[in-house]
PDB file of N, CA and C in Angstrom:
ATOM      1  N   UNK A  29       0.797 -13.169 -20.851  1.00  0.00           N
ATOM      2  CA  UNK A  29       0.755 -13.507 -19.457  1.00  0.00           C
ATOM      3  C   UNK A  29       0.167 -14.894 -19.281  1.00  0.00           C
ATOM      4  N   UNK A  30       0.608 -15.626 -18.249  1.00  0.00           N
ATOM      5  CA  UNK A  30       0.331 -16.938 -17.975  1.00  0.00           C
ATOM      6  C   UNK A  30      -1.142 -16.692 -17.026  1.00  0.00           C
ATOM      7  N   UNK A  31      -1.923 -17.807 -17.655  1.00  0.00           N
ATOM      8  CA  UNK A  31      -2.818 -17.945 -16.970  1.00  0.00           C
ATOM      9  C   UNK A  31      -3.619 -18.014 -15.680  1.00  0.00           C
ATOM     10  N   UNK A  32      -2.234 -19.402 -14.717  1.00  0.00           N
ATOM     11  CA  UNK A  32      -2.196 -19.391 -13.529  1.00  0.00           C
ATOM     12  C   UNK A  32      -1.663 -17.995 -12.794  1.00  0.00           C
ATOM     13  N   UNK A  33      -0.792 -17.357 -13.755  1.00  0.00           N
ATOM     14  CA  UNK A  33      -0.571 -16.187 -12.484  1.00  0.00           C
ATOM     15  C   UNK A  33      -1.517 -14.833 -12.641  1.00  0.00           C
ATOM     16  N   UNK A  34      -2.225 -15.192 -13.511  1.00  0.00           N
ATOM     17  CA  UNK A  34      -3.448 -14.355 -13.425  1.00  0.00           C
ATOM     18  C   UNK A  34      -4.503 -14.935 -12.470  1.00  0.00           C
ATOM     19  N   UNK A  35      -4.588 -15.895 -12.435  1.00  0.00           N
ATOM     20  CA  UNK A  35      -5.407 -16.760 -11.094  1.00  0.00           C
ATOM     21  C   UNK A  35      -4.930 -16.359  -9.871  1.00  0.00           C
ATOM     22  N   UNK A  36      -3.605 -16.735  -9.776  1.00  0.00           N
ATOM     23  CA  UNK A  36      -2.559 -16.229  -8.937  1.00  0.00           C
ATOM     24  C   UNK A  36      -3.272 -14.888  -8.012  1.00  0.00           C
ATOM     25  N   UNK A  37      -2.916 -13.997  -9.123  1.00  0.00           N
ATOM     26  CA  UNK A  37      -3.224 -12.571  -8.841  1.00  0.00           C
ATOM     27  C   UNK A  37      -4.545 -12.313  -8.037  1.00  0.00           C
ATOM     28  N   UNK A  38      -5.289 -12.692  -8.516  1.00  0.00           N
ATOM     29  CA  UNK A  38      -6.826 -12.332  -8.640  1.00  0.00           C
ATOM     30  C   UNK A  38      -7.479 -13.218  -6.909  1.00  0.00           C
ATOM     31  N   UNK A  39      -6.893 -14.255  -6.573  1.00  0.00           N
ATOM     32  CA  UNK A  39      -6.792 -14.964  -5.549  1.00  0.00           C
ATOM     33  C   UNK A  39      -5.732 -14.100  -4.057  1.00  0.00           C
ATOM     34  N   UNK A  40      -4.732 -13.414  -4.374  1.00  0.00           N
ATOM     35  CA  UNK A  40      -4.026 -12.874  -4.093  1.00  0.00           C
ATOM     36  C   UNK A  40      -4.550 -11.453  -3.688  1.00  0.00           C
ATOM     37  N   UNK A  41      -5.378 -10.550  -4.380  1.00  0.00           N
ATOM     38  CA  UNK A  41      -6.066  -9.010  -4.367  1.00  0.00           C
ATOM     39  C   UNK A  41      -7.193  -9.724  -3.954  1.00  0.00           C
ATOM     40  N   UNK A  42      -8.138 -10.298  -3.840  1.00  0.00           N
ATOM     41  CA  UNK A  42      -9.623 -10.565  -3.936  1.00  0.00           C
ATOM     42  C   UNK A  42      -9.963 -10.250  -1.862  1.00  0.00           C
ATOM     43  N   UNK A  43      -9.380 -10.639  -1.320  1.00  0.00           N
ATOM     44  CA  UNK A  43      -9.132 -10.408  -0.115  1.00  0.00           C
ATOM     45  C   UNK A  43      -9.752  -8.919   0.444  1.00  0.00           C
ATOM     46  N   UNK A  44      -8.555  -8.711   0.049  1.00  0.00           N
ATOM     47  CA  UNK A  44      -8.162  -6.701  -0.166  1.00  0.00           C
ATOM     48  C   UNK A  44      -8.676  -6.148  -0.477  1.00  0.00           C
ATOM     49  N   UNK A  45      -9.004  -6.549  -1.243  1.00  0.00           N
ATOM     50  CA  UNK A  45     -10.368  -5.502  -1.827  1.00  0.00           C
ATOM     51  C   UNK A  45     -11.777  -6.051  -1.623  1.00  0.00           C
ATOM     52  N   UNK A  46     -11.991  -6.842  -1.599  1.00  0.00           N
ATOM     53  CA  UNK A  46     -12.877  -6.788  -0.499  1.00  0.00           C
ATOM     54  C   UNK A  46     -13.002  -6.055   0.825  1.00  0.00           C
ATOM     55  N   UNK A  47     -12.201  -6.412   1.784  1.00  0.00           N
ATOM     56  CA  UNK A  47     -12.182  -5.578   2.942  1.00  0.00           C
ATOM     57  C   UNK A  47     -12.231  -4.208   2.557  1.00  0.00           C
ATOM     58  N   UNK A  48     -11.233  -3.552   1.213  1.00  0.00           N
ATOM     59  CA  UNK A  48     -11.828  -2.168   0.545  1.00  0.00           C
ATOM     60  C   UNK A  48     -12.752  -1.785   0.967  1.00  0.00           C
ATOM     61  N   UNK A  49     -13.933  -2.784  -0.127  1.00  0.00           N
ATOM     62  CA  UNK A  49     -14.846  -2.293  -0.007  1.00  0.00           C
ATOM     63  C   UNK A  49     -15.974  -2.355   0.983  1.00  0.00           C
ATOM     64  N   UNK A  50     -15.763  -2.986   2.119  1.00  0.00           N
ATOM     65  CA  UNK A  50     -16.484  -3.312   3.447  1.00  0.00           C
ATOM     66  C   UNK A  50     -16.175  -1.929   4.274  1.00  0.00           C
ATOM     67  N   UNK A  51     -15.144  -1.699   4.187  1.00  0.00           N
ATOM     68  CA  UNK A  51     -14.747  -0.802   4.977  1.00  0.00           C
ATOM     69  C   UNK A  51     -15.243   1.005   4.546  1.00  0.00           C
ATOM     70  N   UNK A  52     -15.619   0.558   2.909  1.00  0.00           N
ATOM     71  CA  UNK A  52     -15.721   1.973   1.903  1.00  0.00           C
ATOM     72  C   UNK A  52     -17.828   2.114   2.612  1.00  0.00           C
ATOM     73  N   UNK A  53     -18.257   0.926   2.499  1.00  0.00           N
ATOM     74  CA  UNK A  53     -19.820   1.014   2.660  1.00  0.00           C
ATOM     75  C   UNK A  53     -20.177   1.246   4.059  1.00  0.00           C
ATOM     76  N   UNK A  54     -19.114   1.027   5.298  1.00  0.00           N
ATOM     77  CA  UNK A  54     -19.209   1.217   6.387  1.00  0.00           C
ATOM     78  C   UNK A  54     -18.992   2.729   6.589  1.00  0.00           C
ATOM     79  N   UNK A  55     -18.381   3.261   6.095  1.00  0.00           N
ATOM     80  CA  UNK A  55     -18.194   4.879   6.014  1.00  0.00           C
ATOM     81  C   UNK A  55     -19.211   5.708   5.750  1.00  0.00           C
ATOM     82  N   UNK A  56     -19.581   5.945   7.021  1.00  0.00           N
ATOM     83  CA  UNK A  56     -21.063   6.529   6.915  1.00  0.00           C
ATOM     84  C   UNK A  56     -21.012   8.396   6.255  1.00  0.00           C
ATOM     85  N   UNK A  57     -19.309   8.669   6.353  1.00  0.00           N
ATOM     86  CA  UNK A  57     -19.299  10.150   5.844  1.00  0.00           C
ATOM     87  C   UNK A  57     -18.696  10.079   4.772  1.00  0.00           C
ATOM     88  N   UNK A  58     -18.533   9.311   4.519  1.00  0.00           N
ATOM     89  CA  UNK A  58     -17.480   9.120   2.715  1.00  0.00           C
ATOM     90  C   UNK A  58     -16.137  10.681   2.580  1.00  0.00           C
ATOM     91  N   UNK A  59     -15.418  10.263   3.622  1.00  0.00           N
ATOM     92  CA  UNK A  59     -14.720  11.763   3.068  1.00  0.00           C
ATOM     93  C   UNK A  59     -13.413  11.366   2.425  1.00  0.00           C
ATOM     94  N   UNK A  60     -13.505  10.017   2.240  1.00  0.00           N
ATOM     95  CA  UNK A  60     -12.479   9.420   1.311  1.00  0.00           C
ATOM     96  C   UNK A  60     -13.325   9.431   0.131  1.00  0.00           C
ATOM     97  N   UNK A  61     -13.209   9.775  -1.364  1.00  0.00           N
ATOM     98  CA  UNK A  61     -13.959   9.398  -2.400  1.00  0.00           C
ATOM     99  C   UNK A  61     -13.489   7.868  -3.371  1.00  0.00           C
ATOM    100  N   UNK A  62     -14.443   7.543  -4.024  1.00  0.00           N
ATOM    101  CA  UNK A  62     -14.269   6.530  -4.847  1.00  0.00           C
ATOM    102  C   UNK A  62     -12.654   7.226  -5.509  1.00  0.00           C
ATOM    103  N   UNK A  63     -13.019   8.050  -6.092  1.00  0.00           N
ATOM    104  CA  UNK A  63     -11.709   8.383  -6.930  1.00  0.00           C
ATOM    105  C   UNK A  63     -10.761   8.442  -6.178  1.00  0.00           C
ATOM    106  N   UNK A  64     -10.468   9.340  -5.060  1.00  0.00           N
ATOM    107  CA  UNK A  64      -9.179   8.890  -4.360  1.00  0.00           C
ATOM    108  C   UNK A  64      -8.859   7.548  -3.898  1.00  0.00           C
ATOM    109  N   UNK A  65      -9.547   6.985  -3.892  1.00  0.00           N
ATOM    110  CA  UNK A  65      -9.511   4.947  -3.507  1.00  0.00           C
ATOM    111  C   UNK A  65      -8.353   5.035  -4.694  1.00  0.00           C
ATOM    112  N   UNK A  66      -9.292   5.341  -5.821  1.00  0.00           N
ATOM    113  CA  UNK A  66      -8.369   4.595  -6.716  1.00  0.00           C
ATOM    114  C   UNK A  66      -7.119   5.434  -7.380  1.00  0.00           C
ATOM    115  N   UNK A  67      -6.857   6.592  -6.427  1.00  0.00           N
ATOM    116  CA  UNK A  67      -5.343   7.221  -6.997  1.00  0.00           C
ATOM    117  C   UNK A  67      -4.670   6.555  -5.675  1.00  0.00           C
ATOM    118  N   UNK A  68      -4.953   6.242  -4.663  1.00  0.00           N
ATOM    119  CA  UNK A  68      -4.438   5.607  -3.353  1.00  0.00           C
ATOM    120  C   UNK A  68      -4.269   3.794  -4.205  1.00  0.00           C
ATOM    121  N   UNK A  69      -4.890   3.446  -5.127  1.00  0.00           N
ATOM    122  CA  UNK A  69      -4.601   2.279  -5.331  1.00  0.00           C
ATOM    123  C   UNK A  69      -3.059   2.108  -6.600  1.00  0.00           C
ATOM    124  N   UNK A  70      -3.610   3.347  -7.118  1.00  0.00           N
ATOM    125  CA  UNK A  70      -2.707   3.501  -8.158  1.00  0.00           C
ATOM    126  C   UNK A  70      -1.139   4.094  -7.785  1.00  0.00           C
ATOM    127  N   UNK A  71      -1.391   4.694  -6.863  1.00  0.00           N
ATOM    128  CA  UNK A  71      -0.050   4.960  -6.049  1.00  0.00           C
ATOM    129  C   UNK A  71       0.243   4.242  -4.978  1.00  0.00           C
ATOM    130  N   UNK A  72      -0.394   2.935  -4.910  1.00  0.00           N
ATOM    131  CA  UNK A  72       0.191   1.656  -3.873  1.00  0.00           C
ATOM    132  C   UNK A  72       1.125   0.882  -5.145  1.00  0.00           C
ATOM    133  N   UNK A  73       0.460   1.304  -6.015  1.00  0.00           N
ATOM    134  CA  UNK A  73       1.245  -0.161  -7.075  1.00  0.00           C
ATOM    135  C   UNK A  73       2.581   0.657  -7.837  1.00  0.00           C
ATOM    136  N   UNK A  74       2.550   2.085  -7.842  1.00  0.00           N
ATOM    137  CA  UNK A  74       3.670   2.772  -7.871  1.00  0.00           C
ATOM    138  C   UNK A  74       4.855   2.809  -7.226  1.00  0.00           C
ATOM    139  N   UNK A  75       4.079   2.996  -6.008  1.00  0.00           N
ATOM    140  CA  UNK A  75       5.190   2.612  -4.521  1.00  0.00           C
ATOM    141  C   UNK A  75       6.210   1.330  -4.340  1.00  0.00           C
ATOM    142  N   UNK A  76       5.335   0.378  -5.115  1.00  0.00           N
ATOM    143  CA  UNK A  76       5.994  -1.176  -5.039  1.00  0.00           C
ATOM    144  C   UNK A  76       6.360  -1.127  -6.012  1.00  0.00           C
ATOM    145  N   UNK A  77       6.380  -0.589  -6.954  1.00  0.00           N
ATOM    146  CA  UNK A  77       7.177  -0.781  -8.146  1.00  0.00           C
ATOM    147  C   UNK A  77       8.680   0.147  -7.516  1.00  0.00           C
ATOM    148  N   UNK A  78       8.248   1.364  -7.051  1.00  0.00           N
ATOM    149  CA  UNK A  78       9.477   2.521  -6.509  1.00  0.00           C
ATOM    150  C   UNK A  78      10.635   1.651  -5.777  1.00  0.00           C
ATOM    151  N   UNK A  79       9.698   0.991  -4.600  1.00  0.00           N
ATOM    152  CA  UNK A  79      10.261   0.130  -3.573  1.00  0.00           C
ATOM    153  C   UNK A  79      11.846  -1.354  -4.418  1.00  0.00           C
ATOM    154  N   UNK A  80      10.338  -1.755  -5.350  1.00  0.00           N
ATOM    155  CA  UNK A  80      11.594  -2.757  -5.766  1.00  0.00           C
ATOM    156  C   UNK A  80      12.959  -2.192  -6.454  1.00  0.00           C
ATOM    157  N   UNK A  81      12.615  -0.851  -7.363  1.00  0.00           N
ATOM    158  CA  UNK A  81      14.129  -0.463  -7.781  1.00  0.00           C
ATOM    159  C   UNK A  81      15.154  -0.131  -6.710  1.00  0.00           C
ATOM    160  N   UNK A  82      14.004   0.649  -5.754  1.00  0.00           N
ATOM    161  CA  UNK A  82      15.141   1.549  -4.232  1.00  0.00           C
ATOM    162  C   UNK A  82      15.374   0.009  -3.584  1.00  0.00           C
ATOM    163  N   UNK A  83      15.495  -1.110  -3.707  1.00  0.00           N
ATOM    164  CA  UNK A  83      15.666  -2.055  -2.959  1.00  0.00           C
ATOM    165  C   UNK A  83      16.951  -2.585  -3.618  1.00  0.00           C
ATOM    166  N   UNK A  84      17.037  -2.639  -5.246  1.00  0.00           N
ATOM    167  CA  UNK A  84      17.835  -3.220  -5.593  1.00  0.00           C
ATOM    168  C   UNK A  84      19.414  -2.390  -5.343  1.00  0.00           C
ATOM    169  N   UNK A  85      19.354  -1.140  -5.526  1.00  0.00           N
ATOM    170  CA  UNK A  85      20.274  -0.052  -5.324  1.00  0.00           C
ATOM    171  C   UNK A  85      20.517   0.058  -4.275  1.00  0.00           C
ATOM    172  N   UNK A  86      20.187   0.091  -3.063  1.00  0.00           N
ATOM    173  CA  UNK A  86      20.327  -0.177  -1.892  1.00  0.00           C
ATOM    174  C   UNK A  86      20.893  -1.522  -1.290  1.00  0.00           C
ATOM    175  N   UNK A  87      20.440  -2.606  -1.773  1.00  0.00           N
ATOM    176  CA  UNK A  87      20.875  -3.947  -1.496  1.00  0.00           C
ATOM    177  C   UNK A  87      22.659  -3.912  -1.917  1.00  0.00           C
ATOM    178  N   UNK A  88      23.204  -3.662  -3.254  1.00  0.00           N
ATOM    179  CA  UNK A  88      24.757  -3.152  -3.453  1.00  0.00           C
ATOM    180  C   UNK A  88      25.146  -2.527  -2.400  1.00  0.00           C
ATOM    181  N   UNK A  89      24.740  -1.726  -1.521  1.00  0.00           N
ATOM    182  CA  UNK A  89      25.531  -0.704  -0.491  1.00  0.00           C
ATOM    183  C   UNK A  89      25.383  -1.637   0.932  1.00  0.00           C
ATOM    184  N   UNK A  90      25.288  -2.859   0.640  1.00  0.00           N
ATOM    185  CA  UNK A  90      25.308  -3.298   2.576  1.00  0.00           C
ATOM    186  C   UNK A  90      25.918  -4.999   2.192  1.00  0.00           C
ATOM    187  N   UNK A  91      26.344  -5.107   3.052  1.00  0.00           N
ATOM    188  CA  UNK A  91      27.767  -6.189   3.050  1.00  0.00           C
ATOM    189  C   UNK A  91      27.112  -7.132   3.919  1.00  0.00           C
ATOM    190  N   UNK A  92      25.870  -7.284   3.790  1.00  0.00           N
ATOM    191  CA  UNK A  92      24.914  -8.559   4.531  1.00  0.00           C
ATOM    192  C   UNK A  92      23.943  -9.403   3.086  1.00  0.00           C
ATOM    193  N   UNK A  93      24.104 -10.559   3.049  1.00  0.00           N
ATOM    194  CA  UNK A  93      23.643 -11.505   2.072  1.00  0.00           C
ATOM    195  C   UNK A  93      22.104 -11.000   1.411  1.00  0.00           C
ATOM    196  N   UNK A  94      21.558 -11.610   1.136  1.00  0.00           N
ATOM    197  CA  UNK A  94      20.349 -11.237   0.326  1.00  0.00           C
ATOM    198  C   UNK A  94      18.828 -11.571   1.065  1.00  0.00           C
ATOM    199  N   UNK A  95      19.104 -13.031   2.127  1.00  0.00           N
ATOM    200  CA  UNK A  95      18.005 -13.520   3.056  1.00  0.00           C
ATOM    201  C   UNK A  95      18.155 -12.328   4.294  1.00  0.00           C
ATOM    202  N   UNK A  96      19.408 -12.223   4.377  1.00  0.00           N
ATOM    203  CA  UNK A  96      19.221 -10.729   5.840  1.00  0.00           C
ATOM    204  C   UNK A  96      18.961  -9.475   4.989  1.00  0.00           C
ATOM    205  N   UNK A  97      19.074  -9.063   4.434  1.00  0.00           N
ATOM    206  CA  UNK A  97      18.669  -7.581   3.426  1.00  0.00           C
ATOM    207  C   UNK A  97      16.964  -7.410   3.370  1.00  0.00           C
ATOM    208  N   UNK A  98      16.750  -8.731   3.031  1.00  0.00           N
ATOM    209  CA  UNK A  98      14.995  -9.032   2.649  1.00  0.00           C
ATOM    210  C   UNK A  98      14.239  -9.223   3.891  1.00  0.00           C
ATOM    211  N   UNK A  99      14.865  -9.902   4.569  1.00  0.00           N
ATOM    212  CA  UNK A  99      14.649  -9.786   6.361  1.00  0.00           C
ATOM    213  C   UNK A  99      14.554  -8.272   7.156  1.00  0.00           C
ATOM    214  N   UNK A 100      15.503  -7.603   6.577  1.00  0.00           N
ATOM    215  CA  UNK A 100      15.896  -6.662   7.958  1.00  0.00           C
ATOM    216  C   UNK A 100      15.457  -5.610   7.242  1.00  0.00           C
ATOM    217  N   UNK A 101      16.244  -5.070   5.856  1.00  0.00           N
ATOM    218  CA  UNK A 101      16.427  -3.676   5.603  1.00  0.00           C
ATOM    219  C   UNK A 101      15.382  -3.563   4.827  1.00  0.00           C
ATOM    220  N   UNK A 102      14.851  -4.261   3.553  1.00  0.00           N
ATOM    221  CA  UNK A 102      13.563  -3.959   2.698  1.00  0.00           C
ATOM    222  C   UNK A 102      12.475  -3.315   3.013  1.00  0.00           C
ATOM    223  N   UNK A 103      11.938  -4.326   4.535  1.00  0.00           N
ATOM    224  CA  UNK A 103      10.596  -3.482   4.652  1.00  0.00           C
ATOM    225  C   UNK A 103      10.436  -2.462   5.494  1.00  0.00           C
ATOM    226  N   UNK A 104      11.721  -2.108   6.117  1.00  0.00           N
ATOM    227  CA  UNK A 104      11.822  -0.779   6.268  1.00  0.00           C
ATOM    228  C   UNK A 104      11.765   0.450   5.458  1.00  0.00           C
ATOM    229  N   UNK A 105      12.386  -0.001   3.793  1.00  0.00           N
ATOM    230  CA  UNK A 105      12.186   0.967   2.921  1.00  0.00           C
ATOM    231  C   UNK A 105      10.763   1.141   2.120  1.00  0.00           C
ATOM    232  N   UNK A 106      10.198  -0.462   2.389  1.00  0.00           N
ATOM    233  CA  UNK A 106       9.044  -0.478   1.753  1.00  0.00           C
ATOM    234  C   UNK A 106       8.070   0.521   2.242  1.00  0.00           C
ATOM    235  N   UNK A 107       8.144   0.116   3.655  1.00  0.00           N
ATOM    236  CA  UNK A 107       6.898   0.594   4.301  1.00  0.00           C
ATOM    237  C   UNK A 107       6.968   1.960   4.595  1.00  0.00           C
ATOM    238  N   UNK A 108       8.320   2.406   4.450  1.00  0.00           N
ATOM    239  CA  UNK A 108       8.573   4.205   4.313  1.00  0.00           C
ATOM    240  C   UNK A 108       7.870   4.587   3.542  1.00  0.00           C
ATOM    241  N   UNK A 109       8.208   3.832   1.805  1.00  0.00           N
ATOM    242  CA  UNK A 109       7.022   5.058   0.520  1.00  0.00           C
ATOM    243  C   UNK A 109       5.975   4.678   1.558  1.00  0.00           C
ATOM    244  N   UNK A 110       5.578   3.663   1.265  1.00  0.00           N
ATOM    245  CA  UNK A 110       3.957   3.407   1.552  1.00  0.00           C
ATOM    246  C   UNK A 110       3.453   4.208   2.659  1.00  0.00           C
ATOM    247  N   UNK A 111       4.362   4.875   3.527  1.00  0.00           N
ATOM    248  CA  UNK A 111       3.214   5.690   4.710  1.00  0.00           C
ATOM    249  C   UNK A 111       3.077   6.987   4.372  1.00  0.00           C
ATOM    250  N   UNK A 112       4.494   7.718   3.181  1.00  0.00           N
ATOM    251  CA  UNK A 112       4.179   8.591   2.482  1.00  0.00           C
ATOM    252  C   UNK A 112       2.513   9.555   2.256  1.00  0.00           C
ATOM    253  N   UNK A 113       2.080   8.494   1.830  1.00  0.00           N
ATOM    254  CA  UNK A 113       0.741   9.272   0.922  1.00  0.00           C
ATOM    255  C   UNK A 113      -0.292   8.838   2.533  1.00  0.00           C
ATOM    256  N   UNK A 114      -0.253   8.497   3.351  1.00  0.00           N
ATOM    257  CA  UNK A 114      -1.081   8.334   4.455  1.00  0.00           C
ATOM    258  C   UNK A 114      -0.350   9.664   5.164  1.00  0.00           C
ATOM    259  N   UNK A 115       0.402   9.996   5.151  1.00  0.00           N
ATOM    260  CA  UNK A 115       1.330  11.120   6.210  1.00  0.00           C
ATOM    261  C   UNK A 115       0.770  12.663   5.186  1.00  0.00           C
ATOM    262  N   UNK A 116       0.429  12.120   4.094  1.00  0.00           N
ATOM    263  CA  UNK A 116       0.278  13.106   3.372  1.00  0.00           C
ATOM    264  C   UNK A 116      -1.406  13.419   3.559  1.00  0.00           C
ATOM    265  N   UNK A 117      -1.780  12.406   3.558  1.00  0.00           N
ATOM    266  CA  UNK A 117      -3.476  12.827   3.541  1.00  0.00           C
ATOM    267  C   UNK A 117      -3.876  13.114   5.054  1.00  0.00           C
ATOM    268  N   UNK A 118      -2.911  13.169   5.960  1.00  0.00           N
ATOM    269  CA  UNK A 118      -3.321  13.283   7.308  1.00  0.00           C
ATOM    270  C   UNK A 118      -2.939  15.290   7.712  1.00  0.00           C
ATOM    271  N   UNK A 119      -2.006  15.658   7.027  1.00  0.00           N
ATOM    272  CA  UNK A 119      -1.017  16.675   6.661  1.00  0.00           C
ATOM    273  C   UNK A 119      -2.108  17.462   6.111  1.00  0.00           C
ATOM    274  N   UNK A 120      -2.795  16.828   5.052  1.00  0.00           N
ATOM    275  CA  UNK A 120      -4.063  17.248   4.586  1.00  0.00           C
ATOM    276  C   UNK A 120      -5.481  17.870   4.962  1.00  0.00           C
ATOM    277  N   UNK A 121      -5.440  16.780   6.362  1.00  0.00           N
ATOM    278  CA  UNK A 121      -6.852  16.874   7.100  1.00  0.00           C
ATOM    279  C   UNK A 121      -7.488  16.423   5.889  1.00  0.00           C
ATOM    280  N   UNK A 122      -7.363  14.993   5.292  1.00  0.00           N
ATOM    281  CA  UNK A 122      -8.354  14.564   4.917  1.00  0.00           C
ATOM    282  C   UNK A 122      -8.646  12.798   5.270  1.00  0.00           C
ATOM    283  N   UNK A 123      -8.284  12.844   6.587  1.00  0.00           N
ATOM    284  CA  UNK A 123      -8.569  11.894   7.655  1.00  0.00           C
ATOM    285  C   UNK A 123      -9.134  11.971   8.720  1.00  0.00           C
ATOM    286  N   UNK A 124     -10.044  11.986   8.934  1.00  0.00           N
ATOM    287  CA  UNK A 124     -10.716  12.476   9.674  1.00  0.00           C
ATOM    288  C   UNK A 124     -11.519  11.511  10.782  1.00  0.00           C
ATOM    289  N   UNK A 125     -11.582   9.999  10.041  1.00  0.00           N
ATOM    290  CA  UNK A 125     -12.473   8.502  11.188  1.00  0.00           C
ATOM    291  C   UNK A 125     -11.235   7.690  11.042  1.00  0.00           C
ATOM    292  N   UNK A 126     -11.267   7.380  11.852  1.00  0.00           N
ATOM    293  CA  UNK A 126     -10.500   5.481  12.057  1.00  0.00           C
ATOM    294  C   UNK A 126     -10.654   4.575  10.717  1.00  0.00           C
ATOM    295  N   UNK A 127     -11.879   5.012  10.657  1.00  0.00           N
ATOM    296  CA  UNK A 127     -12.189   3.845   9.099  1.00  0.00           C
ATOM    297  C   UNK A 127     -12.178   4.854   7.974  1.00  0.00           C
ATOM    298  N   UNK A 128     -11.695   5.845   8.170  1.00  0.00           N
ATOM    299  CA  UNK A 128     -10.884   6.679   6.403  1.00  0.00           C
ATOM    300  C   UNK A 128      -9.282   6.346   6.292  1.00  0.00           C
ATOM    301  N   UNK A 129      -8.324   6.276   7.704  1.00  0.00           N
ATOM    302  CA  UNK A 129      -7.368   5.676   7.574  1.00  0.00           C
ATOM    303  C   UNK A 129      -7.321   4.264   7.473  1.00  0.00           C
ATOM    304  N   UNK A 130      -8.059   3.488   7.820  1.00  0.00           N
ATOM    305  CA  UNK A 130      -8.240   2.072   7.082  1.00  0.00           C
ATOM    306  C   UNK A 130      -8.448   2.354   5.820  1.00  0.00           C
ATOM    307  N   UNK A 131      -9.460   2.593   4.943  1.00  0.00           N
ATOM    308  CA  UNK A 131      -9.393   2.816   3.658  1.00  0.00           C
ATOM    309  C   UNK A 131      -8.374   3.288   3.206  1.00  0.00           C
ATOM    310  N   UNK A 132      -7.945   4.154   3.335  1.00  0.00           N
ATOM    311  CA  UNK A 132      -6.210   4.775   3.339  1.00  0.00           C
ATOM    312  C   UNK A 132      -5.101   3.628   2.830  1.00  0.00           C
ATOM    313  N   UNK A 133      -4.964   2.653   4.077  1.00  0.00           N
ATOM    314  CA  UNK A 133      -4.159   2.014   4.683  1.00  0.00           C
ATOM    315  C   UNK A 133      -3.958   0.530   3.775  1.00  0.00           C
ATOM    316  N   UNK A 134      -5.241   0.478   3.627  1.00  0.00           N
ATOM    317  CA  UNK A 134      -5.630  -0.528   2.428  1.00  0.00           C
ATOM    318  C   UNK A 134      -5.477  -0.451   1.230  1.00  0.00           C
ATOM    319  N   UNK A 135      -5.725   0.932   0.700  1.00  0.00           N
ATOM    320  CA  UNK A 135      -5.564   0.974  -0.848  1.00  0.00           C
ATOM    321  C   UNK A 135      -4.074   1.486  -0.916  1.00  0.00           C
ATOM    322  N   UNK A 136      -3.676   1.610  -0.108  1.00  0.00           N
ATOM    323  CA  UNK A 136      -1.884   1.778  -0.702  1.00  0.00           C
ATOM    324  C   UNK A 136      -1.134   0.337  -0.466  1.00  0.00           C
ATOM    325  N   UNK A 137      -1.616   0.018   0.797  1.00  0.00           N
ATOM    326  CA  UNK A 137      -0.760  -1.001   0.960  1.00  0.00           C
ATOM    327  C   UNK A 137      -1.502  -2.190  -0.127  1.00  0.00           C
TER     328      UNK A 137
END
């Protein structure tokens, strides 16, 4: 791996996780756990991996160029997985503050 896009990266997440974790210490009931943070993180980077194959297979079936596909239809499919596991933890009752679906909301997306 190249260097800069490990800089890249790290410049890119540093944000995000931060706010993570602002939002994790503000949670005065913790009914999100550390460990689910990080299966919610691990199934954000699943999702985008899911997303880019269901994007490419999908992109063949529509008779509009590649700048309108990425425009219009993508983040409609994107943001489908991604509300998945939030629809799921709500389904759950294990959402329960405003700032557990932020934490939520953050570590998938």
């Amino acid at each position: 791996m190249d260097g800069d896009l490990l800089v890249k990266a790290f410049v890119a997440l540093a944000p995000v996780v931060l706010l993570l974790v602002v939002f994790d210490r503000l949670d005065a009931f913790n009914l999100i756990s550390a460990q689910e943070i990080l299966i919610l993180l691990g199934a954000g980077g699943a999702i985008a991996g899911l997303s880019f194959v269901a994007n490419l297979r999908v992109m063949d079936g529509f008779p509009i160029g590649f700048s309108a596909f990425t425009r219009y239809i993508s983040p409609i499919i994107e943001e489908t997985l991604k509300a998945a596991p939030i629809v799921y933890l709500f389904a759950r009752n294990r959402v329960g503050f405003k700032v557990d679906a932020a934490i939520a909301g953050f570590a998938v997306g």
